[in-house]
Amino acid sequence: MHNVADNYLRAIFEGSYLTGKTSNKRLAGLLGVSPATTTEQVKKMCQKGIVISQRYGAISFSKEGERQAIQLIKKFRLCEAWLDNELNLPLEQIASQAWKLANFDSQLMYDQLNEQLNYPSKTPFGTDVQEPRLFNESIHSLNSLKPQQKCKLAEYLDNSKVIGYVQQIGLKIGYGYFAEKVDRDFDILFLSSKEGQQQMVSRKVGKYIYVRVLE
């Protein structure tokens, strides 16, 4: 079972993906704990030199923290690829079970599993297996789209709530979409596919859905 530090490394990575920083509120939401709890744990991680708590509450990795997080995410995503390729589990189960399986510290096990799977490049959620990065200039949050922009869905957060939401509204990796408009009163982004189907995407979830903007 992962320790508390592992859970926080993953959550900070996911919460600061593409931006390099996250907030105490977002971190608490990802972990399902109170902001007071995250404040205390982040303080401990700051003392160990793993994270940096900046002015106005911004939380980011130190170089060492980012290194540790990427090593952890590599094992996690390799296990996701393994469960998808070998067992064909439902997506929600893939994410939760892979996290449990990724709690190993054997480099030999990692290397042999990677070789056995022929070095998979992507998880079923579109994320990089071999070289996960905190910054990726080629992708953007769905929420960054402007009306009339076209995009292709690249990846999304492997969180059970996000997975369930993406499946429910029918978004698919690799498919092209067109941003029609944003309703800021209800915080909804209206997308349409080339087949003419329209999806309403909550911008609360949209910050964890990532696209490649098309010219």
Coordinates of C-alpha atoms in Angstrom, one line a residue:
M1 CA 0.0 0.0 0.0
H2 CA 1.3 3.4 -0.9
N3 CA 2.4 5.7 1.9
V4 CA 1.1 9.2 2.4
A5 CA 4.0 10.8 0.6
D6 CA 3.4 8.8 -2.5
N7 CA -0.3 9.8 -2.5
Y8 CA 0.8 13.5 -2.3
L9 CA 3.4 13.1 -4.9
R10 CA 0.8 11.8 -7.3
A11 CA -1.8 14.4 -6.4
I12 CA 0.7 17.3 -6.8
F13 CA 1.8 16.0 -10.1
E14 CA -1.8 15.7 -11.3
G15 CA -2.9 19.0 -9.8
S16 CA 0.0 21.0 -11.3
Y17 CA 0.1 19.2 -14.7
L18 CA 0.9 21.6 -17.5
T19 CA 1.0 24.6 -15.1
G20 CA 3.8 23.7 -12.7
K21 CA 1.9 24.6 -9.6
T22 CA -1.3 23.7 -7.8
S23 CA -3.3 25.1 -4.8
N24 CA -4.1 23.6 -1.4
K25 CA -7.8 23.6 -2.4
R26 CA -7.2 21.6 -5.6
L27 CA -4.8 19.2 -3.8
A28 CA -7.4 18.5 -1.1
G29 CA -10.0 17.8 -3.7
L30 CA -7.8 15.3 -5.5
L31 CA -7.0 13.5 -2.3
G32 CA -10.4 13.7 -0.8
V33 CA -9.2 15.2 2.4
S34 CA -9.6 18.6 4.2
P35 CA -7.5 21.6 3.2
A36 CA -6.1 21.6 6.8
T37 CA -4.8 18.1 6.3
T38 CA -3.0 19.0 3.1
T39 CA -1.6 22.1 4.6
E40 CA 0.1 20.0 7.4
Q41 CA 1.4 17.4 5.0
V42 CA 2.7 20.0 2.5
K43 CA 4.6 21.7 5.3
K44 CA 6.3 18.4 6.1
M45 CA 7.2 17.9 2.4
C46 CA 8.6 21.4 2.3
Q47 CA 10.9 20.7 5.3
K48 CA 12.2 17.6 3.4
G49 CA 12.9 19.7 0.3
I50 CA 10.4 17.8 -1.9
V51 CA 7.9 20.7 -2.6
I52 CA 8.0 24.4 -2.4
S53 CA 5.1 26.4 -1.0
Q54 CA 5.1 29.8 -2.6
R55 CA 3.3 33.1 -1.9
Y56 CA -0.4 33.1 -2.2
G57 CA -0.5 29.4 -1.5
A58 CA 0.9 28.0 -4.7
I59 CA 2.4 24.6 -4.3
S60 CA 5.1 23.2 -6.7
F61 CA 7.8 20.6 -6.8
S62 CA 11.5 21.1 -6.1
K63 CA 13.8 19.4 -8.6
E64 CA 14.1 16.4 -6.3
G65 CA 10.3 16.3 -5.7
E66 CA 9.6 16.3 -9.5
R67 CA 12.2 13.5 -9.9
Q68 CA 10.5 11.4 -7.3
A69 CA 7.1 12.1 -8.7
I70 CA 8.0 11.1 -12.2
Q71 CA 9.6 7.8 -11.1
L72 CA 6.4 7.0 -9.2
I73 CA 4.2 8.0 -12.2
K74 CA 6.2 5.8 -14.5
K75 CA 5.5 2.7 -12.5
F76 CA 1.8 3.7 -12.1
R77 CA 1.3 4.2 -15.9
L78 CA 3.2 1.0 -16.8
C79 CA 0.8 -0.9 -14.6
E80 CA -2.1 0.8 -16.2
A81 CA -0.8 -0.2 -19.7
W82 CA -0.3 -3.8 -18.3
L83 CA -3.8 -4.1 -17.0
D84 CA -5.3 -2.7 -20.2
N85 CA -3.3 -4.8 -22.5
E86 CA -3.4 -8.1 -20.6
L87 CA -6.7 -8.1 -18.6
N88 CA -8.9 -5.6 -20.5
L89 CA -10.4 -4.3 -17.3
P90 CA -13.0 -1.5 -17.2
L91 CA -11.2 1.9 -17.3
E92 CA -12.2 2.9 -13.7
Q93 CA -10.7 -0.4 -12.4
I94 CA -7.6 0.0 -14.4
A95 CA -6.7 3.3 -12.7
S96 CA -7.5 2.2 -9.1
Q97 CA -5.9 -1.3 -9.4
A98 CA -2.8 0.0 -11.2
W99 CA -2.1 2.4 -8.4
K100 CA -2.2 -0.5 -5.9
L101 CA 0.1 -2.6 -8.1
A102 CA 2.6 0.2 -8.6
N103 CA 3.7 0.0 -5.0
F104 CA 6.9 -1.9 -5.7
D105 CA 10.5 -0.8 -5.5
S106 CA 12.3 -3.4 -7.7
Q107 CA 14.0 -1.8 -10.8
L108 CA 14.4 -5.3 -12.2
M109 CA 10.7 -6.0 -12.0
Y110 CA 10.0 -2.6 -13.7
D111 CA 12.5 -3.4 -16.5
Q112 CA 11.2 -6.9 -17.1
L113 CA 7.5 -5.9 -17.1
N114 CA 8.4 -3.0 -19.5
E115 CA 10.2 -5.4 -21.8
Q116 CA 7.4 -8.0 -21.6
L117 CA 4.9 -5.3 -22.7
N118 CA 7.2 -4.2 -25.5
Y119 CA 7.7 -0.8 -23.9
P120 CA 4.2 0.7 -24.3
S121 CA 4.0 4.3 -25.2
K122 CA 0.5 5.3 -23.9
T123 CA -2.0 4.4 -21.2
P124 CA -5.7 3.9 -22.1
F125 CA -6.1 7.5 -20.9
G126 CA -3.7 8.8 -23.5
T127 CA -0.8 9.7 -21.0
D128 CA 2.9 8.9 -21.7
V129 CA 4.2 5.8 -20.1
Q130 CA 7.9 5.9 -20.8
E131 CA 8.6 9.6 -20.3
P132 CA 5.9 11.3 -18.2
R133 CA 6.5 15.0 -18.0
L134 CA 5.0 17.8 -15.9
F135 CA 5.1 20.1 -18.9
N136 CA 4.1 19.3 -22.4
E137 CA 4.0 22.2 -24.8
S138 CA 1.9 20.3 -27.4
I139 CA -1.1 19.8 -25.2
H140 CA -3.4 22.2 -23.4
S141 CA -6.3 22.0 -20.9
L142 CA -9.7 21.8 -22.5
N143 CA -10.6 24.9 -20.5
S144 CA -8.0 26.9 -22.5
L145 CA -10.0 26.5 -25.7
K146 CA -11.5 29.6 -27.2
P147 CA -14.8 29.6 -29.1
Q148 CA -14.4 28.4 -32.8
Q149 CA -11.2 26.5 -32.0
K150 CA -10.7 23.0 -33.2
C151 CA -8.9 20.3 -31.1
K152 CA -8.2 16.7 -30.8
L153 CA -8.6 14.9 -27.4
A154 CA -5.1 13.8 -26.3
E155 CA -5.5 12.5 -22.8
Y156 CA -7.3 13.0 -19.5
L157 CA -6.6 12.5 -15.8
D158 CA -6.8 8.9 -14.6
N159 CA -9.0 9.7 -11.7
S160 CA -12.2 7.6 -11.2
K161 CA -14.5 10.6 -11.2
V162 CA -12.9 12.1 -14.4
I163 CA -12.9 8.7 -16.1
G164 CA -16.5 8.1 -15.3
Y165 CA -17.5 11.6 -16.5
V166 CA -15.5 11.3 -19.8
Q167 CA -17.2 8.0 -20.5
Q168 CA -20.6 9.2 -19.6
I169 CA -20.5 12.2 -22.0
G170 CA -18.9 10.1 -24.8
L171 CA -15.5 11.9 -25.3
K172 CA -12.9 9.7 -27.0
I173 CA -9.1 9.9 -27.2
G174 CA -7.9 10.8 -30.7
Y175 CA -11.3 12.3 -31.8
G176 CA -11.6 15.8 -33.2
Y177 CA -13.9 18.4 -31.5
F178 CA -14.9 22.0 -32.2
A179 CA -15.4 24.5 -29.3
E180 CA -18.7 26.2 -30.0
K181 CA -19.1 28.5 -26.9
V182 CA -18.6 28.8 -23.2
D183 CA -21.5 29.4 -20.8
R184 CA -19.8 31.2 -17.9
D185 CA -23.0 31.4 -15.8
F186 CA -23.2 27.6 -15.6
D187 CA -19.4 27.1 -16.2
I188 CA -20.0 24.8 -19.2
L189 CA -18.1 24.4 -22.5
F190 CA -20.1 23.3 -25.5
L191 CA -18.3 21.0 -27.9
S192 CA -19.3 19.4 -31.2
S193 CA -17.8 16.5 -33.0
K194 CA -17.4 16.2 -36.8
E195 CA -20.5 13.9 -36.7
G196 CA -22.5 16.8 -35.4
Q197 CA -22.9 15.4 -31.9
Q198 CA -22.8 18.1 -29.2
Q199 CA -21.4 17.6 -25.7
M200 CA -21.7 19.9 -22.7
V201 CA -18.5 19.7 -20.6
S202 CA -18.3 21.0 -17.1
R203 CA -15.3 23.2 -16.8
K204 CA -14.6 21.8 -13.4
V205 CA -13.7 18.6 -15.1
G206 CA -12.4 20.3 -18.2
K207 CA -9.3 21.4 -16.4
Y208 CA -8.3 17.7 -16.2
I209 CA -9.0 16.9 -19.9
Y210 CA -6.2 17.7 -22.3
V211 CA -6.3 18.5 -26.0
R212 CA -4.1 19.3 -29.0
V213 CA -5.3 22.5 -30.6
L214 CA -5.6 22.3 -34.4
E215 CA -5.0 25.1 -36.7

